[in-house]
mmCIF file of C-alpha atoms in Angstrom:
data_model
loop_
_atom_site.group_PDB
_atom_site.id
_atom_site.type_symbol
_atom_site.label_atom_id
_atom_site.label_comp_id
_atom_site.label_asym_id
_atom_site.label_seq_id
_atom_site.Cartn_x
_atom_site.Cartn_y
_atom_site.Cartn_z
ATOM 1 C CA MET A 1 96.405 287.882 40.718
ATOM 2 C CA LYS A 2 94.126 286.332 43.348
ATOM 3 C CA LEU A 3 92.035 288.792 45.352
ATOM 4 C CA PHE A 4 90.691 288.584 48.901
ATOM 5 C CA LEU A 5 88.056 290.627 50.714
ATOM 6 C CA GLY A 6 87.516 291.324 54.407
ATOM 7 C CA VAL A 7 84.512 293.284 55.670
ATOM 8 C CA ASP A 8 83.717 294.524 59.166
ATOM 9 C CA GLY A 9 79.979 295.192 59.243
ATOM 10 C CA GLY A 10 79.204 297.230 62.340
ATOM 11 C CA GLN A 11 76.355 299.012 64.068
ATOM 12 C CA SER A 12 77.639 302.426 62.999
ATOM 13 C CA SER A 13 79.708 301.758 59.868
ATOM 14 C CA THR A 14 81.030 299.136 57.464
ATOM 15 C CA THR A 15 84.650 298.786 56.340
ATOM 16 C CA ALA A 16 85.941 296.728 53.408
ATOM 17 C CA LEU A 17 89.557 295.782 52.667
ATOM 18 C CA ILE A 18 90.838 294.222 49.433
ATOM 19 C CA GLY A 19 94.166 292.411 49.449
ATOM 20 C CA ASP A 20 96.236 290.331 47.059
ATOM 21 C CA GLU A 21 97.652 286.885 47.846
ATOM 22 C CA THR A 22 100.857 288.382 49.278
ATOM 23 C CA GLY A 23 98.952 290.236 52.030
ATOM 24 C CA ARG A 24 99.178 293.678 50.437
ATOM 25 C CA ILE A 25 96.079 295.812 51.082
ATOM 26 C CA PHE A 26 95.456 298.064 48.102
ATOM 27 C CA GLY A 27 91.766 298.871 48.379
ATOM 28 C CA THR A 28 89.805 300.302 51.327
ATOM 29 C CA GLY A 29 86.210 301.451 51.454
ATOM 30 C CA GLY A 30 83.645 302.598 53.992
ATOM 31 C CA GLY A 31 79.869 302.490 54.185
ATOM 32 C CA GLY A 32 76.958 302.863 56.578
ATOM 33 C CA PRO A 33 75.709 300.428 59.239
ATOM 34 C CA CYS A 34 74.585 296.935 58.251
ATOM 35 C CA ASN A 35 73.933 295.045 61.460
ATOM 36 C CA HIS A 36 70.332 293.879 60.907
ATOM 37 C CA ALA A 37 68.595 292.145 58.007
ATOM 38 C CA GLU A 38 65.344 290.857 59.528
ATOM 39 C CA THR A 39 63.163 293.473 57.787
ATOM 40 C CA GLN A 40 63.139 294.725 54.217
ATOM 41 C CA GLU A 41 64.440 298.063 55.464
ATOM 42 C CA GLY A 42 67.321 296.282 57.183
ATOM 43 C CA ARG A 43 68.123 294.240 54.080
ATOM 44 C CA ASP A 44 68.116 297.370 51.940
ATOM 45 C CA LYS A 45 70.454 299.098 54.394
ATOM 46 C CA LEU A 46 72.774 296.076 54.359
ATOM 47 C CA GLU A 47 72.890 296.003 50.563
ATOM 48 C CA ARG A 48 73.570 299.749 50.355
ATOM 49 C CA ALA A 49 76.325 299.660 52.965
ATOM 50 C CA VAL A 50 78.139 296.670 51.473
ATOM 51 C CA SER A 51 77.760 297.877 47.891
ATOM 52 C CA ALA A 52 79.056 301.346 48.825
ATOM 53 C CA CYS A 53 82.146 300.172 50.704
ATOM 54 C CA LEU A 54 82.920 297.534 48.067
ATOM 55 C CA ALA A 55 82.607 300.098 45.257
ATOM 56 C CA THR A 56 84.945 302.512 47.054
ATOM 57 C CA ALA A 57 87.510 299.799 47.783
ATOM 58 C CA CYS A 58 87.389 298.569 44.182
ATOM 59 C CA HIS A 59 87.772 302.096 42.826
ATOM 60 C CA GLN A 60 90.838 302.624 44.995
ATOM 61 C CA ALA A 61 92.250 299.297 43.826
ATOM 62 C CA GLY A 62 91.502 299.990 40.160
ATOM 63 C CA LEU A 63 88.923 297.187 39.960
ATOM 64 C CA ASN A 64 85.434 297.007 38.516
ATOM 65 C CA PRO A 65 82.995 296.137 41.360
ATOM 66 C CA ALA A 66 80.578 294.587 38.850
ATOM 67 C CA THR A 67 83.097 292.050 37.563
ATOM 68 C CA VAL A 68 85.646 291.611 40.363
ATOM 69 C CA HIS A 69 86.035 288.025 41.575
ATOM 70 C CA PHE A 70 87.436 287.127 44.987
ATOM 71 C CA GLU A 71 89.226 283.932 45.862
ATOM 72 C CA ALA A 72 87.706 284.283 49.344
ATOM 73 C CA ALA A 73 85.655 286.887 51.191
ATOM 74 C CA CYS A 74 84.851 287.122 54.893
ATOM 75 C CA PHE A 75 82.153 289.280 56.467
ATOM 76 C CA GLY A 76 81.999 289.811 60.237
ATOM 77 C CA MET A 77 78.570 291.152 61.156
ATOM 78 C CA SER A 78 77.696 292.812 64.459
ATOM 79 C CA GLY A 79 74.069 291.704 64.191
ATOM 80 C CA GLY A 80 75.087 288.095 63.594
ATOM 81 C CA PRO A 81 75.412 286.143 60.324
ATOM 82 C CA GLU A 82 71.864 284.783 60.150
ATOM 83 C CA ASP A 83 69.958 285.447 56.906
ATOM 84 C CA LYS A 84 72.866 287.407 55.400
ATOM 85 C CA GLN A 85 74.679 284.737 53.385
ATOM 86 C CA THR A 86 72.169 284.816 50.508
ATOM 87 C CA ILE A 87 72.045 288.629 50.441
ATOM 88 C CA LEU A 88 75.826 288.934 50.324
ATOM 89 C CA ALA A 89 76.226 286.172 47.745
ATOM 90 C CA ALA A 90 74.039 288.218 45.397
ATOM 91 C CA ILE A 91 76.188 291.341 45.813
ATOM 92 C CA LEU A 92 79.646 289.937 45.032
ATOM 93 C CA HIS A 93 81.413 287.002 43.378
ATOM 94 C CA ALA A 94 83.580 284.916 45.692
ATOM 95 C CA GLU A 95 84.897 281.372 45.420
ATOM 96 C CA ARG A 96 84.577 281.066 49.206
ATOM 97 C CA LEU A 97 82.158 283.266 51.167
ATOM 98 C CA ILE A 98 82.387 283.274 54.969
ATOM 99 C CA VAL A 99 79.735 285.140 56.935
ATOM 100 C CA THR A 100 80.382 285.207 60.658
ATOM 101 C CA THR A 101 80.163 287.467 63.704
ATOM 102 C CA ASP A 102 82.073 290.614 64.601
ATOM 103 C CA ALA A 103 83.607 288.788 67.579
ATOM 104 C CA VAL A 104 85.146 286.149 65.298
ATOM 105 C CA ILE A 105 86.901 288.702 63.096
ATOM 106 C CA ALA A 106 88.009 290.691 66.156
ATOM 107 C CA LEU A 107 89.730 287.551 67.449
ATOM 108 C CA ALA A 108 91.061 286.666 63.988
ATOM 109 C CA GLY A 109 93.056 289.883 63.862
ATOM 110 C CA ALA A 110 93.947 290.076 67.541
ATOM 111 C CA THR A 111 96.737 287.493 67.640
ATOM 112 C CA GLU A 112 99.350 286.297 65.178
ATOM 113 C CA THR A 113 97.669 282.931 64.610
ATOM 114 C CA GLY A 114 94.031 283.855 65.206
ATOM 115 C CA HIS A 115 94.071 281.601 68.270
ATOM 116 C CA GLY A 116 93.596 282.910 71.804
ATOM 117 C CA ILE A 117 90.928 285.000 73.493
ATOM 118 C CA ILE A 118 89.417 288.375 72.654
ATOM 119 C CA THR A 119 87.473 290.213 75.350
ATOM 120 C CA ILE A 120 85.139 292.839 73.926
ATOM 121 C CA ALA A 121 83.754 295.677 76.040
ATOM 122 C CA GLY A 122 81.953 298.409 74.150
ATOM 123 C CA THR A 123 78.241 299.113 74.449
ATOM 124 C CA GLY A 124 77.941 295.388 75.248
ATOM 125 C CA SER A 125 80.464 292.815 76.453
ATOM 126 C CA MET A 126 81.617 289.242 75.866
ATOM 127 C CA ALA A 127 84.691 287.056 75.377
ATOM 128 C CA LEU A 128 85.428 284.617 72.565
ATOM 129 C CA GLY A 129 88.218 282.070 72.291
ATOM 130 C CA ARG A 130 89.599 279.715 69.650
ATOM 131 C CA ASN A 131 92.342 277.131 70.189
ATOM 132 C CA SER A 132 94.729 275.420 67.767
ATOM 133 C CA GLN A 133 92.183 272.630 67.182
ATOM 134 C CA ALA A 134 89.719 275.270 65.896
ATOM 135 C CA GLN A 135 87.456 274.690 68.908
ATOM 136 C CA THR A 136 85.644 277.810 70.074
ATOM 137 C CA ALA A 137 83.961 278.959 73.276
ATOM 138 C CA ARG A 138 82.362 282.152 74.475
ATOM 139 C CA ALA A 139 81.199 283.814 77.674
ATOM 140 C CA GLY A 140 78.832 286.748 78.098
ATOM 141 C CA GLY A 141 77.147 288.527 75.224
ATOM 142 C CA TRP A 142 73.668 287.991 76.658
ATOM 143 C CA GLY A 143 72.495 291.543 75.981
ATOM 144 C CA HIS A 144 71.692 294.409 78.327
ATOM 145 C CA ILE A 145 68.689 292.777 80.020
ATOM 146 C CA TYR A 146 70.451 289.631 81.210
ATOM 147 C CA GLY A 147 74.125 290.536 81.033
ATOM 148 C CA ASP A 148 76.647 292.906 79.416
ATOM 149 C CA GLU A 149 78.572 293.054 82.697
ATOM 150 C CA GLY A 150 81.583 295.341 82.421
ATOM 151 C CA SER A 151 80.249 297.046 79.299
ATOM 152 C CA ALA A 152 79.999 300.800 78.827
ATOM 153 C CA PHE A 153 76.237 300.520 79.200
ATOM 154 C CA ASP A 154 76.600 298.636 82.468
ATOM 155 C CA ILE A 155 79.189 301.077 83.836
ATOM 156 C CA ALA A 156 76.882 304.010 83.083
ATOM 157 C CA ARG A 157 73.914 302.131 84.572
ATOM 158 C CA GLN A 158 75.865 301.442 87.758
ATOM 159 C CA GLY A 159 76.790 305.127 87.909
ATOM 160 C CA VAL A 160 73.127 306.136 87.764
ATOM 161 C CA ARG A 161 72.239 303.563 90.425
ATOM 162 C CA ALA A 162 74.934 305.015 92.695
ATOM 163 C CA ALA A 163 73.518 308.518 92.172
ATOM 164 C CA LEU A 164 70.001 307.298 93.014
ATOM 165 C CA ARG A 165 71.160 305.512 96.165
ATOM 166 C CA MET A 166 72.993 308.620 97.353
ATOM 167 C CA GLU A 167 69.986 310.839 96.680
ATOM 168 C CA GLU A 168 67.635 308.529 98.601
ATOM 169 C CA GLY A 169 70.023 308.320 101.531
ATOM 170 C CA TRP A 170 70.890 304.619 101.433
ATOM 171 C CA GLY A 171 74.130 304.854 99.475
ATOM 172 C CA PRO A 172 77.515 306.492 100.080
ATOM 173 C CA PRO A 173 78.240 310.018 98.822
ATOM 174 C CA THR A 174 79.636 310.224 95.323
ATOM 175 C CA ASP A 175 80.339 312.933 92.782
ATOM 176 C CA LEU A 176 78.608 310.764 90.175
ATOM 177 C CA ARG A 177 75.281 312.355 91.084
ATOM 178 C CA ARG A 178 76.525 315.831 90.176
ATOM 179 C CA ARG A 179 78.148 314.584 86.995
ATOM 180 C CA PHE A 180 75.072 312.740 85.705
ATOM 181 C CA LEU A 181 72.800 315.678 86.528
ATOM 182 C CA GLY A 182 75.045 317.987 84.519
ATOM 183 C CA ALA A 183 75.423 315.636 81.562
ATOM 184 C CA THR A 184 71.665 315.156 81.211
ATOM 185 C CA ASP A 185 70.467 318.629 82.308
ATOM 186 C CA SER A 186 68.408 317.045 85.090
ATOM 187 C CA ALA A 187 67.173 318.468 88.383
ATOM 188 C CA ASP A 188 67.703 315.276 90.382
ATOM 189 C CA ALA A 189 68.842 311.690 90.008
ATOM 190 C CA ARG A 190 65.318 310.351 89.547
ATOM 191 C CA GLN A 191 64.890 312.619 86.536
ATOM 192 C CA VAL A 192 68.154 311.212 85.187
ATOM 193 C CA ALA A 193 66.745 307.692 85.499
ATOM 194 C CA ASP A 194 63.448 308.743 83.921
ATOM 195 C CA ARG A 195 65.285 310.228 80.931
ATOM 196 C CA PHE A 196 67.029 306.920 80.315
ATOM 197 C CA TYR A 197 63.668 305.209 79.835
ATOM 198 C CA THR A 198 62.851 307.459 76.861
ATOM 199 C CA ASP A 199 63.670 307.088 73.171
ATOM 200 C CA GLU A 200 65.879 310.167 73.508
ATOM 201 C CA TRP A 201 68.413 308.036 75.393
ATOM 202 C CA PRO A 202 68.842 304.691 73.626
ATOM 203 C CA ARG A 203 71.249 302.151 75.060
ATOM 204 C CA SER A 204 74.087 303.276 72.779
ATOM 205 C CA ARG A 205 73.788 306.897 73.948
ATOM 206 C CA LEU A 206 73.581 305.936 77.606
ATOM 207 C CA ALA A 207 76.779 303.910 77.158
ATOM 208 C CA THR A 208 78.687 307.073 76.223
ATOM 209 C CA LEU A 209 78.232 308.302 79.805
ATOM 210 C CA ALA A 210 80.551 305.599 81.117
ATOM 211 C CA ARG A 211 83.248 308.243 80.700
ATOM 212 C CA LEU A 212 81.703 310.139 83.638
ATOM 213 C CA VAL A 213 82.471 307.201 85.895
ATOM 214 C CA ASP A 214 86.052 307.030 84.641
ATOM 215 C CA GLU A 215 86.522 310.778 85.142
ATOM 216 C CA ALA A 216 85.196 310.551 88.695
ATOM 217 C CA ALA A 217 87.459 307.587 89.449
ATOM 218 C CA ILE A 218 90.493 309.524 88.218
ATOM 219 C CA GLU A 219 89.589 312.188 90.784
ATOM 220 C CA ALA A 220 89.555 309.530 93.524
ATOM 221 C CA ASP A 221 85.793 309.034 93.841
ATOM 222 C CA ALA A 222 85.625 305.734 95.758
ATOM 223 C CA VAL A 223 82.212 304.702 94.402
ATOM 224 C CA ALA A 224 83.297 305.269 90.801
ATOM 225 C CA GLY A 225 86.521 303.396 91.449
ATOM 226 C CA LYS A 226 84.602 300.375 92.718
ATOM 227 C CA ILE A 227 82.333 300.396 89.653
ATOM 228 C CA LEU A 228 85.376 300.261 87.358
ATOM 229 C CA ASN A 229 87.067 297.597 89.478
ATOM 230 C CA ASP A 230 83.912 295.466 89.324
ATOM 231 C CA ALA A 231 83.727 295.969 85.548
ATOM 232 C CA ALA A 232 87.305 294.752 85.099
ATOM 233 C CA THR A 233 86.604 291.770 87.346
ATOM 234 C CA HIS A 234 83.565 290.755 85.301
ATOM 235 C CA LEU A 235 85.490 291.052 82.035
ATOM 236 C CA ALA A 236 88.407 289.049 83.409
ATOM 237 C CA GLY A 237 85.877 286.443 84.525
ATOM 238 C CA PHE A 238 84.652 286.094 80.940
ATOM 239 C CA ALA A 239 88.209 285.505 79.739
ATOM 240 C CA ALA A 240 88.863 283.003 82.528
ATOM 241 C CA SER A 241 85.715 281.063 81.658
ATOM 242 C CA VAL A 242 86.701 280.806 77.996
ATOM 243 C CA ARG A 243 90.235 279.814 78.961
ATOM 244 C CA SER A 244 89.015 276.969 81.155
ATOM 245 C CA GLN A 245 86.804 275.640 78.351
ATOM 246 C CA LEU A 246 89.536 275.482 75.705
ATOM 247 C CA TRP A 247 92.940 275.208 77.398
ATOM 248 C CA LYS A 248 94.538 273.290 80.230
ATOM 249 C CA PRO A 249 95.868 275.194 83.268
ATOM 250 C CA GLY A 250 99.264 276.722 82.580
ATOM 251 C CA GLU A 251 99.092 276.454 78.773
ATOM 252 C CA ALA A 252 100.488 279.458 76.923
ATOM 253 C CA ILE A 253 97.757 281.717 75.590
ATOM 254 C CA ASN A 254 97.325 285.297 74.376
ATOM 255 C CA VAL A 255 94.375 287.370 75.584
ATOM 256 C CA ALA A 256 93.552 290.602 73.766
ATOM 257 C CA TYR A 257 91.049 293.320 74.598
ATOM 258 C CA ILE A 258 89.044 295.657 72.394
ATOM 259 C CA GLY A 259 86.283 298.237 72.831
ATOM 260 C CA GLY A 260 85.780 301.678 74.313
ATOM 261 C CA VAL A 261 85.702 300.496 77.927
ATOM 262 C CA PHE A 262 89.381 299.613 77.689
ATOM 263 C CA GLN A 263 90.211 303.240 77.040
ATOM 264 C CA SER A 264 89.879 303.540 80.813
ATOM 265 C CA GLY A 265 93.335 303.043 82.271
ATOM 266 C CA ALA A 266 91.829 301.755 85.520
ATOM 267 C CA VAL A 267 89.780 299.046 83.793
ATOM 268 C CA ARG A 268 92.554 298.098 81.391
ATOM 269 C CA GLU A 269 95.258 297.697 84.060
ATOM 270 C CA ARG A 270 93.027 295.831 86.511
ATOM 271 C CA PHE A 271 91.854 293.520 83.715
ATOM 272 C CA ARG A 272 95.433 292.820 82.641
ATOM 273 C CA CYS A 273 96.556 292.033 86.187
ATOM 274 C CA LEU A 274 93.663 289.656 86.781
ATOM 275 C CA VAL A 275 94.082 287.857 83.454
ATOM 276 C CA GLU A 276 97.858 287.499 83.746
ATOM 277 C CA ALA A 277 97.505 286.055 87.252
ATOM 278 C CA GLU A 278 96.777 282.773 85.433
ATOM 279 C CA PRO A 279 100.165 281.156 84.611
ATOM 280 C CA GLY A 280 100.993 281.130 80.906
ATOM 281 C CA THR A 281 98.656 283.988 80.016
ATOM 282 C CA ARG A 282 99.818 287.134 78.232
ATOM 283 C CA CYS A 283 97.467 290.085 77.849
ATOM 284 C CA GLY A 284 97.660 293.072 75.512
ATOM 285 C CA PRO A 285 95.959 295.097 72.782
ATOM 286 C CA PRO A 286 94.968 293.400 69.507
ATOM 287 C CA ARG A 287 97.589 293.007 66.795
ATOM 288 C CA HIS A 288 95.140 294.183 64.120
ATOM 289 C CA GLY A 289 91.628 295.612 64.062
ATOM 290 C CA PRO A 290 88.477 293.688 63.073
ATOM 291 C CA SER A 291 88.519 294.635 59.374
ATOM 292 C CA VAL A 292 92.038 293.213 59.005
ATOM 293 C CA GLY A 293 90.833 290.223 61.012
ATOM 294 C CA ALA A 294 88.101 289.637 58.430
ATOM 295 C CA LEU A 295 90.688 289.781 55.646
ATOM 296 C CA LEU A 296 92.907 287.326 57.522
ATOM 297 C CA GLU A 297 89.963 284.932 57.876
ATOM 298 C CA ALA A 298 89.504 285.114 54.103
ATOM 299 C CA TYR A 299 93.177 284.245 53.604
ATOM 300 C CA ARG A 300 92.993 281.382 56.090
ATOM 301 C CA ALA A 301 89.937 279.963 54.324
ATOM 302 C CA ALA A 302 92.127 279.636 51.223
ATOM 303 C CA GLY A 303 94.993 278.062 53.176
ATOM 304 C CA LEU A 304 97.132 281.235 53.243
ATOM 305 C CA ASN A 305 98.583 283.216 56.136
ATOM 306 C CA PRO A 306 100.465 286.191 54.659
ATOM 307 C CA GLU A 307 101.900 289.105 56.593
ATOM 308 C CA ILE A 308 99.505 292.032 56.224
ATOM 309 C CA ARG A 309 100.974 295.190 54.707
ATOM 310 C CA SER A 310 99.594 298.348 53.136
#
């Protein structure tokens, strides 16, 4: 029996899936974060996370993690694939070892063929596309200093900016000020902003406050509604840019979306409408999650494309 491995290595956790050549998943394991490997501490964390999730998946599958051999293995890493190939090659035995990004495996599982566009909007944001000629293109993903438009971090940041403008008298009234004061136990909007410059509020924590903007928009706050509309427009712009780089106008293409921002009905529906305004484009949620996408990439590397089943 030939075995295949797919691993989603994220900023908060790592997930491993083991499948046979028919597409049956019979081993699943989880571990800690493994997104950076520049320092010795990061490399140690990567090794622990991968070893832990692989051991759990092997145990569930009735395999020995010390001797198991994979026909192909694919790792999608949120911190990028650089400097991780050698580390991973020392942890497991695989005939083919693919180390790539989390965006690649998100796209790989999003559509039936692995071709199309995935737009990602979590703490950060970007879009990635791949066509039938295996050509790829991306838009966004510049990080929070230069980009991340439409991300949860950016939505929360725009909410704070709206609260500051209102407080200083040069912006329209909005309930966002009250909401951000309450969520951060602050006396005024400037204190809110000051808190977000401290280690107590890293970018990932600030991003969780995007929900305040969505809640205000649901209650018809016009400022919050505009922030969400702008976010959807930016994200649709990423998808449109990727589309224009890889496909001709009117060609049939599937666009999928993933990430916490799309839990907002306002963002999701506006994004869908904008994307589907381009003839030939269909927009919807991903067919599978990133860990299954990693497994599918492992299958495709071996020339297989089985139907995934548990």
